Short mmCIF file of C-alpha atoms and ligand atoms in Angstrom, two decimals:
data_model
loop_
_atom_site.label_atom_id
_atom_site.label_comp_id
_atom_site.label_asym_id
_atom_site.label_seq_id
_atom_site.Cartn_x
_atom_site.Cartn_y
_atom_site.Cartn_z
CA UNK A 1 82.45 4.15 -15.09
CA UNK A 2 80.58 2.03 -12.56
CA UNK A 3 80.44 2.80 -8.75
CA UNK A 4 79.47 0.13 -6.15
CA UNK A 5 78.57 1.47 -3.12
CA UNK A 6 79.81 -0.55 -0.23
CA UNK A 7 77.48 -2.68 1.69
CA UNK A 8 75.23 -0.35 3.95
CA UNK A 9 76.08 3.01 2.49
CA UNK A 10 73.77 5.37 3.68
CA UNK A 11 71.00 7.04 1.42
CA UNK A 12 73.06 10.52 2.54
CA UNK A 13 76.41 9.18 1.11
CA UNK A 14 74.72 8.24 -2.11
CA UNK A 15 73.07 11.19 -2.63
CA UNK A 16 76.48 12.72 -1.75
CA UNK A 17 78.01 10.80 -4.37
CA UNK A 18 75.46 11.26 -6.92
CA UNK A 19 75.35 15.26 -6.70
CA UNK A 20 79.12 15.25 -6.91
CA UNK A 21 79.00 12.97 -10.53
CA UNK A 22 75.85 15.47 -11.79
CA UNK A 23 77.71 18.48 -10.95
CA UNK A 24 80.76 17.32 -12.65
CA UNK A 25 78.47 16.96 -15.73
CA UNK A 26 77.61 12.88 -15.62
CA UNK A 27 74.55 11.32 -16.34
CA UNK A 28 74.12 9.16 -13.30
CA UNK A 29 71.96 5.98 -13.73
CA UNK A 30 71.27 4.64 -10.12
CA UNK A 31 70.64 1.03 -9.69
CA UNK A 32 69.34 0.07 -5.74
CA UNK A 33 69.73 -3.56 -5.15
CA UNK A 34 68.45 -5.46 -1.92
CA UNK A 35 72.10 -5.57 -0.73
CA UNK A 36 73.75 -2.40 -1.96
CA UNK A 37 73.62 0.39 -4.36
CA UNK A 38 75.27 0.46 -8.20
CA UNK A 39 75.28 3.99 -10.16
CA UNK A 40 76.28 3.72 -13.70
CA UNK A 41 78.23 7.09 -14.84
CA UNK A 42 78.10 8.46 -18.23
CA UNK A 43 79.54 11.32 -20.14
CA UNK A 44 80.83 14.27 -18.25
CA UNK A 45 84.76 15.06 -18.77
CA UNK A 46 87.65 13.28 -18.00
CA UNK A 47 88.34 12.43 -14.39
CA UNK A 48 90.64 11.03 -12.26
CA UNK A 49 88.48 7.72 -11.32
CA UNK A 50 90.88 7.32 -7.78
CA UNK A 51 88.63 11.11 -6.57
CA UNK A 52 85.42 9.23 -6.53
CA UNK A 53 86.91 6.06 -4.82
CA UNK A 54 87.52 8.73 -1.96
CA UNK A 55 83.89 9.32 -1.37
CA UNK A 56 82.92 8.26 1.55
CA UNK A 57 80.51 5.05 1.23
CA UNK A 58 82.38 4.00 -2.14
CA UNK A 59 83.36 0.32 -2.41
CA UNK A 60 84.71 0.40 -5.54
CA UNK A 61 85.05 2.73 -9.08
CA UNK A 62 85.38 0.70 -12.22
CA UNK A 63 86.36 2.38 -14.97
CA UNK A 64 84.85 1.09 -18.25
CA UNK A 65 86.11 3.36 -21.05
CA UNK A 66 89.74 3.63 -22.30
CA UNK A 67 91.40 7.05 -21.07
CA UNK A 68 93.20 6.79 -24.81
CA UNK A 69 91.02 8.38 -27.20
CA UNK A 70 92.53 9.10 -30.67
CA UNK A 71 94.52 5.17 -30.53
CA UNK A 72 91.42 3.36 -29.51
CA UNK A 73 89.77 0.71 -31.79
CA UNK A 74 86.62 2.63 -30.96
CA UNK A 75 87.92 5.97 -32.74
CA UNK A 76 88.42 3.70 -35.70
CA UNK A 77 87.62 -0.09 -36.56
CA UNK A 78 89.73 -0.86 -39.20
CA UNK A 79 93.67 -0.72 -38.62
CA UNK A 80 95.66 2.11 -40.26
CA UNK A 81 97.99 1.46 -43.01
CA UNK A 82 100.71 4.14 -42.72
CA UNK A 83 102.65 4.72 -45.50
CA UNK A 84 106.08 5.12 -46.55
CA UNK A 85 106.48 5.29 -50.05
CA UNK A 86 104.76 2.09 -51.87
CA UNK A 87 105.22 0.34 -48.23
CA UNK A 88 102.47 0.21 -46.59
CA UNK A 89 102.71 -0.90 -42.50
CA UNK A 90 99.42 -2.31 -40.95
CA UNK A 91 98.40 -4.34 -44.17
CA UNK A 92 99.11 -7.99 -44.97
CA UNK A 93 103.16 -7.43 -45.49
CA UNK A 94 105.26 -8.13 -42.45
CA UNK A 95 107.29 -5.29 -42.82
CA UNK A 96 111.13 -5.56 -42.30
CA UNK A 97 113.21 -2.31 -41.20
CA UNK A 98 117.06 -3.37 -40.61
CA UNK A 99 120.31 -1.72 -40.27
CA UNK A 100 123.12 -1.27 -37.59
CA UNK A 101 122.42 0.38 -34.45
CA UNK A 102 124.29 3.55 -35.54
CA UNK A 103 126.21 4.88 -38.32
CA UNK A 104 129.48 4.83 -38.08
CA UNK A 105 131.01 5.45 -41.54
CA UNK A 106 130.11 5.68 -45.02
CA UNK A 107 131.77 1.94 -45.84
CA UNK A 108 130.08 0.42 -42.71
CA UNK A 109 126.36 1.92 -43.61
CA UNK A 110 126.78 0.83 -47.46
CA UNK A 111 128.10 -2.88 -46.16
CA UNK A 112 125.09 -2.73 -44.07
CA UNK A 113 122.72 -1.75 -46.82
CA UNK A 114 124.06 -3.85 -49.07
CA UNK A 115 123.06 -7.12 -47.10
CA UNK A 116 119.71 -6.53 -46.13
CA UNK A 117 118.45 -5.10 -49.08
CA UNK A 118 119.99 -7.92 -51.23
CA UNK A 119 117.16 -10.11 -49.02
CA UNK A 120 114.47 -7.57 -49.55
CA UNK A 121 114.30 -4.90 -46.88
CA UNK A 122 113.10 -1.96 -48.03
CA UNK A 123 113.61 0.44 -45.13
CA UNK A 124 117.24 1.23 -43.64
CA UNK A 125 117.44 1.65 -40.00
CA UNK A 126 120.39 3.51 -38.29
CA UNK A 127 121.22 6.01 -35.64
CA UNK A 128 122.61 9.11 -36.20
CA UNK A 129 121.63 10.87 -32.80
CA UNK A 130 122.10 8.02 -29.61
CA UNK A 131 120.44 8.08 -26.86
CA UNK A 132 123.53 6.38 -24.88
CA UNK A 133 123.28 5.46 -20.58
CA UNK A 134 126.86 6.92 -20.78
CA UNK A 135 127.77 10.47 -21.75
CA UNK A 136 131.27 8.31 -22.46
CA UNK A 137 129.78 6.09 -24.59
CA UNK A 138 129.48 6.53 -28.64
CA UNK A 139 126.87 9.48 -29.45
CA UNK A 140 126.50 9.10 -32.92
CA UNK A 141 127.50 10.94 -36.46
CA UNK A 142 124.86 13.55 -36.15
CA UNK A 143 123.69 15.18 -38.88
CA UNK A 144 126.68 13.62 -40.90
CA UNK A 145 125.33 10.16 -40.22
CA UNK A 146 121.90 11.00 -41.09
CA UNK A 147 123.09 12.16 -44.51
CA UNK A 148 124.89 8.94 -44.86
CA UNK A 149 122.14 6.93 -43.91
CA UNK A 150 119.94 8.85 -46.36
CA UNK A 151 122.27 8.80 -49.23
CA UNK A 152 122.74 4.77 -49.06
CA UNK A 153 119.36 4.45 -48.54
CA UNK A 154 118.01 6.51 -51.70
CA UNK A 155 121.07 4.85 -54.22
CA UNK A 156 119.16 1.12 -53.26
CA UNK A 157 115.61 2.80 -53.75
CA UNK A 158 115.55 2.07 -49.40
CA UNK A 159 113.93 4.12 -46.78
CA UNK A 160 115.21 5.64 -43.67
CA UNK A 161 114.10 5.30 -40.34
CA UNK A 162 116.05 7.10 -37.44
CA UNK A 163 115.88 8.20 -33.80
CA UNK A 164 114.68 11.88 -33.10
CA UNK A 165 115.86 12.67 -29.68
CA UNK A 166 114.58 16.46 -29.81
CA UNK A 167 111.80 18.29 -30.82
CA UNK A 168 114.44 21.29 -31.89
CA UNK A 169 115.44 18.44 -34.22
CA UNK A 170 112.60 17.89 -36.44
CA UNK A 171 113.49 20.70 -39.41
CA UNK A 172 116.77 18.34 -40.13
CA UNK A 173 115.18 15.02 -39.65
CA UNK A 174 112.47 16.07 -42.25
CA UNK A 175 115.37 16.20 -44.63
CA UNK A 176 116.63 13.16 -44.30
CA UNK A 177 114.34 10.49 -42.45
CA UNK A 178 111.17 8.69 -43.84
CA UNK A 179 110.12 7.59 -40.20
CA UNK A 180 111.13 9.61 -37.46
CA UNK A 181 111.86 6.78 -34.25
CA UNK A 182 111.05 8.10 -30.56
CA UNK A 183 113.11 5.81 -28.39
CA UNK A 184 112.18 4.00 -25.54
CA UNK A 185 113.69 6.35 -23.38
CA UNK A 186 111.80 9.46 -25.12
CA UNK A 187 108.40 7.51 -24.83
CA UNK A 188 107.30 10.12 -22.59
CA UNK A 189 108.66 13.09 -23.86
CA UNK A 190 105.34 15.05 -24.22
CA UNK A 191 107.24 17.88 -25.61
CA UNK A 192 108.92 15.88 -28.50
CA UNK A 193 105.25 14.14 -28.56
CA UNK A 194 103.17 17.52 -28.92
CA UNK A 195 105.71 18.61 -31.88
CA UNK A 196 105.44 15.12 -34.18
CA UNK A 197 102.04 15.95 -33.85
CA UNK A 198 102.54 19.11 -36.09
CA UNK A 199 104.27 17.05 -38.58
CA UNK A 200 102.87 14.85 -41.70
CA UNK A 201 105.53 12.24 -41.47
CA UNK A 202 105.33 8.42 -40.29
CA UNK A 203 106.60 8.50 -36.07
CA UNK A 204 107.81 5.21 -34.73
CA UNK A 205 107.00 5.10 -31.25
CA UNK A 206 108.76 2.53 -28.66
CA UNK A 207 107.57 1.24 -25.84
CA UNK A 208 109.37 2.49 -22.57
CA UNK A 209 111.15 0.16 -21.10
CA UNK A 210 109.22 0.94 -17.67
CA UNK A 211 105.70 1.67 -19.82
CA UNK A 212 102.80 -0.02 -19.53
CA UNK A 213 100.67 -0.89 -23.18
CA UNK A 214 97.93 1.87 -21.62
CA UNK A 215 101.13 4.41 -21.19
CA UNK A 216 102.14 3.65 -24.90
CA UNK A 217 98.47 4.36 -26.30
CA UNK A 218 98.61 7.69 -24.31
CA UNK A 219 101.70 8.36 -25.69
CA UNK A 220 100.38 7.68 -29.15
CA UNK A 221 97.61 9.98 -28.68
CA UNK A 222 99.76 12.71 -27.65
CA UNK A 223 101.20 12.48 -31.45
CA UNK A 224 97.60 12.10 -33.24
CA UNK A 225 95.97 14.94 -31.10
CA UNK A 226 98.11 17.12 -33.08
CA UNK A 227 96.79 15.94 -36.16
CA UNK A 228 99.77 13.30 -37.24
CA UNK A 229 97.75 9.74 -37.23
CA UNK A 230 100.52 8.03 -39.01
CA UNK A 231 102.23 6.37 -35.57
CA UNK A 232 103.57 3.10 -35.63
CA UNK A 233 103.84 1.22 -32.33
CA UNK A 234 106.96 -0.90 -31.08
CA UNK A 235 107.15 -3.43 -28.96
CA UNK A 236 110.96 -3.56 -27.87
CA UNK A 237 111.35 -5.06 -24.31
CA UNK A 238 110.46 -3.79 -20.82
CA UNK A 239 112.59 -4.13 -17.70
CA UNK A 240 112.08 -6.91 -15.50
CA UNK A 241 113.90 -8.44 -12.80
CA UNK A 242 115.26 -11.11 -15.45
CA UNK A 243 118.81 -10.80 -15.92
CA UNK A 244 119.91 -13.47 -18.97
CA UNK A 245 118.58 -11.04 -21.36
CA UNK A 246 118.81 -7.33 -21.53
CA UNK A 247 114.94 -6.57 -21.63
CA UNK A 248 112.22 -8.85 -21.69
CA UNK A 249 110.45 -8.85 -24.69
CA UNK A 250 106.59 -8.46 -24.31
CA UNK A 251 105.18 -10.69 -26.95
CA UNK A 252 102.36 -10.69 -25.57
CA UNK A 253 101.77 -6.51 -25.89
CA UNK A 254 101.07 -7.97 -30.02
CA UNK A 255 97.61 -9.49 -29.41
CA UNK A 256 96.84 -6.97 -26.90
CA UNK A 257 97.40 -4.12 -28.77
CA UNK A 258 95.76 -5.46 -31.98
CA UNK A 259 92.62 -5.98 -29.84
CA UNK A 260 92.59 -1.98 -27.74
CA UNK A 261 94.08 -0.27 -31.25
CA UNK A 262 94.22 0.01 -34.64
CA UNK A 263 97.54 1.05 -34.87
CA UNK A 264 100.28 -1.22 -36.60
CA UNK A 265 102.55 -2.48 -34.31
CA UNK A 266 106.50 -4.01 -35.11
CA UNK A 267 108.91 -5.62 -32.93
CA UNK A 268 112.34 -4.79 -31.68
CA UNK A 269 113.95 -8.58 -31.60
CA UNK A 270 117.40 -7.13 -31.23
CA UNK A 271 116.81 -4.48 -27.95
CA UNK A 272 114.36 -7.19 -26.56
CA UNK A 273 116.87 -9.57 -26.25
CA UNK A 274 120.40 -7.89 -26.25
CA UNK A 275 122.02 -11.26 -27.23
CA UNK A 276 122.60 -12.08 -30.75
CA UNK A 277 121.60 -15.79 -30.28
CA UNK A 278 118.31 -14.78 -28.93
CA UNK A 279 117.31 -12.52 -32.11
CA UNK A 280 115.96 -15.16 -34.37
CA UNK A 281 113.78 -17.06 -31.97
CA UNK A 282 112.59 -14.22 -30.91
CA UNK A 283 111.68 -12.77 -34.68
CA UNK A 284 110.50 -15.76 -35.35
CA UNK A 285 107.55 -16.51 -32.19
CA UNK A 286 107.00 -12.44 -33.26
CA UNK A 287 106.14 -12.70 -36.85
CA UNK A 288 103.96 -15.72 -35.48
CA UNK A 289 102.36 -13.55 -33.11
CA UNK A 290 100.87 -11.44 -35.63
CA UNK A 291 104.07 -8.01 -35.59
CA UNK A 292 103.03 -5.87 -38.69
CA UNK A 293 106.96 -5.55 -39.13
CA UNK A 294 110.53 -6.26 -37.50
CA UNK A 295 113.55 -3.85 -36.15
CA UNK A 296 116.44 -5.93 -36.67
CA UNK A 297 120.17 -4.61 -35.62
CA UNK A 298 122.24 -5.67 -38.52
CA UNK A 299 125.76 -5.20 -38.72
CA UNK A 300 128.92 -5.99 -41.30
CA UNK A 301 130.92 -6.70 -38.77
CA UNK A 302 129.70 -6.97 -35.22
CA UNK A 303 132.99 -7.53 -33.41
CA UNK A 304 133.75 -4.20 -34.71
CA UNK A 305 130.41 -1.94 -33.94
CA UNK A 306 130.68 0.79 -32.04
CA UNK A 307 127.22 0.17 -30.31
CA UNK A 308 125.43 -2.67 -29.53
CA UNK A 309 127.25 -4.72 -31.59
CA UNK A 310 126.36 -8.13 -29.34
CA UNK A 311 122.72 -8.28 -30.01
CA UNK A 312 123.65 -7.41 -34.30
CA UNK A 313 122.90 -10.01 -36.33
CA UNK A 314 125.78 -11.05 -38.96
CA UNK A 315 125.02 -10.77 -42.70
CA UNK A 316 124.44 -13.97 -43.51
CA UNK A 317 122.26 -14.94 -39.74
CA UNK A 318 120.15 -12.56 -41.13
CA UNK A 319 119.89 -13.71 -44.63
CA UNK A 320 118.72 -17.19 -42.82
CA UNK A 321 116.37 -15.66 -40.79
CA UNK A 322 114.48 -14.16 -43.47
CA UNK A 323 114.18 -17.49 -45.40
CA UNK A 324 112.42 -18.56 -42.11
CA UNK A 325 110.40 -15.76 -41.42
CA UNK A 326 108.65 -16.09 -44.91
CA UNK A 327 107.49 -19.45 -43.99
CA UNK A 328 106.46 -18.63 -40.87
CA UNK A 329 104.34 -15.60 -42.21
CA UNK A 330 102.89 -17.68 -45.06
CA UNK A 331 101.48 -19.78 -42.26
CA UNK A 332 99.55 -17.09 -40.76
CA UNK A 333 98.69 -15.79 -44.15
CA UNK A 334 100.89 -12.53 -44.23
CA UNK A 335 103.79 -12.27 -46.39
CA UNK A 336 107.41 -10.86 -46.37
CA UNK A 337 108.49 -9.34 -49.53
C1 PEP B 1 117.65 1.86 -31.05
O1 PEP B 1 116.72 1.45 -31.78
O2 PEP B 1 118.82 1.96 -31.45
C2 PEP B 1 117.39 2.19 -29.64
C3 PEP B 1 118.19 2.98 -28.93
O3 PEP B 1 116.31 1.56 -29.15
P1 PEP B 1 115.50 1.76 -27.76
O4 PEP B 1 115.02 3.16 -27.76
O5 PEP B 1 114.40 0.75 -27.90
O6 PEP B 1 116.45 1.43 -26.66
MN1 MN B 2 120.88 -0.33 -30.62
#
C-alpha cells in the first residue's frame, strides 16, 4: 500500500507512522517531497488498510494489492479450464448448462432434458434442494429430485449441476451432481465455503445479489484455500433500486473479472432478468461480452412450473436462441457446440 501523509505532518507523526508499519513487519520505503511525505509499504501480513488511515497525520492509505489471493490473475496467468467430463469451462467453448429451475417429476425433468440436449447442451441444470424467500413456497424433491436429475442426465450422456445449500450435504451431492452450485444467497456461507474446499469436484459459485466482484473473489478463495481450484464464477444479477426486472444483471462484472482472475466465469440470463422476454437479449449481449458459459431456466411447460416458471424459457425460445448464440460466438471467435 501507499500512505500520503497530509500536508504538514509533522516529522513525529511520520516517524509514528513508520515504526507502527516496521513493527507490523513492512518494509517501509519513505519518499519526502517539498510539499508532503509518501511511504511506500511492502510485505508484512494482511491488514486492515482503514487502521493506518487512523494515524494521526495520514491523508490517505491506498491499497495497491488485491486482498484475494488464490483467484487473482497474479497467482496464475493463464485462465483455468475446469473440467467436467470431456467439457471443459474456461476454454474457447461457450459452455451451455440448462434445465428447469427445480425438479418436479420424473416426466417434467425428461421433457426438460429432452429439449435442450436435442440443441446440444451437455450439462442438465435443476434444483433438488431450493433456497425459497418463503418457507410456503415449493422446497424442492430432495434427494429424490437429485436422483431424477442424475438419472435423465446420465441416459442422454448429460451432466448435472445442482444447488448445495449445506455443507452436511456434500456426501449425497457427491453421488449425484457433477457441479455442486452455491446460490446467491449462500455466497457467503464460509462454512459451506471451507467444506467445498475439501472436495475434488467442480463448485459453481454465484454472485450475491448484494456482493460486490471483490466479495465474490474472496468467496472464491475461501473454496481454493482448501485445496479445490476448480470454481466457476456466476454472474446472475445484483439488487438495485430498478424494479422492471427482478435483478439487474451485471454485464459488466464479465470484462472485469476476466481482467482481476483467471477463473471462468458464466451467466445467469434467467435470475438476472426474472422475465422470460428479457432472457435472450440478455444471453445474447452476454455471450458477446465474452461469458465462458450460460445458466438458462428451461422449462416444458412454464405455465405449469412450480418455481420460477416466468423467467423459463419455452422449448422451442430456446432452440432459437441457440441458433443465435452460435453466430454471435463465432463473431468473437468462441464456439457453442
Ligand atoms: C437457481 O439457480 O435456481 C437459483 C436459486 O439461483 P440464485 O441463487 O442465483 O438465486
Ligand atoms: Mn430459479
Amino acid at each position: 500500500m501507499v500512505i500520503v501523509m497530509q500536508r504538514g505532518s509533522t516529522e513525529q507523526q511520520i516517524q509514528q507512522v513508520i515504526d507502527r508499519l516496521i513493527g507490523d513487519g513492512f518494509d517501509v520505503h519513505r519518499s519526502t517531497g517539498v510539499e508532503r511525505t509518501v511511504l511506500g509499504v511492502v510485505g508484512g501480513k494482511i491488514v486492515d488498510h482503514r487502521d493506518y488511515e487512523l494515524l494521526e497525520g495520514v491523508k490517505e492509505v491506498i491499497r495497491i494489492t488485491q486482498p484475494y489471493k488464490l483467484a487473482s490473475r497474479t497467482f496464475r496467468q493463464e485462465g483455468t479450464i475446469v473440467q467436467v467430463g470431456e467439457v471443459q469451462i474456461g476454454g474457447n467453448l461457450v459452455v451451455m448448462m440448462a434445465g428447469p429451475c427445480t425438479v418436479e417429476n420424473r416426466d417434467q425433468i425428461n421433457a426438460a432434458a429432452e429439449a435442450v440436449s436435442k440443441v446440444g447442451v451437455r450439462i442438465l441444470r435443476g434444483g433438488a434442494f431450493k433456497p425459497r424467500t418463503s418457507p410456503h413456497s415449493f422446497q424442492g424433491l430432495g434427494e429424490e429430485g437429485l436422483k431424477l436429475l442424475h438419472d435423465t442426465a446420465r441416459r442422454r450422456g448429460m451432466y448435472v449441476v445442482s444447488e448445495i445449500m449445506d455443507f452436511t450435504q456434500i456426501p449425497m451431492f457427491l453421488k449425484y451432481a457433477d457441479i455442486l452450485q452455491v446460490g446467491a444467497r449462500n455466497m457467503q456461507n464460509f462454512s459451506l465455503l471451507k467444506e467445498l474446499g475439501k472436495i475434488q469436484r467442480p463448485v459453481l459459485l454465484k454472485r450475491g445479489m448484494a456482493a460486490t466482484i471483490e466479495e465474490l473473489l474472496l468467496a472464491a478463495d475461501y473454496i481454493m484455500t482448501g485445496g479445490n481450484h476448480q470454481v466457476i464464477l456466476c454472474e446472475r444479477g445484483i439488487r438495485t433500486f430498478e424494479s422492471y426486472t427482478r435483478n439487474t444483471l451485471d454485464l459488466s462484472a464479465i470484462p472485469v473479472v476476466k481482467k482481476l482472475s483467471h477463473l471462468p466465469i458464466i451467466v445467469d440470463p434467467s435470475h438476472g432478468t426474472g422475465r422470460r422476454d428479457k432472457v435472450a437479449p440478455m444471453a445474447r449481449a452476454a455471450v458477446a461480452a465474452g461469458a465462458d458459459g450460460l445458466l438458462v431456466e428451461v422449462h416444458p411447460e412454464p405455465d405449469k412450473a412450480l418455481c420460477d416458471g416466468a423467467q423459463s424459457l419455452l422449448p422451442e425460445q430456446f432452440e432459437q436462441l441457440m441458433g443465435e448464440l452460435k453466430l454471435i460466438a463465432a463473431a468473437v471467435h468462441r464456439t457453442i457446440d
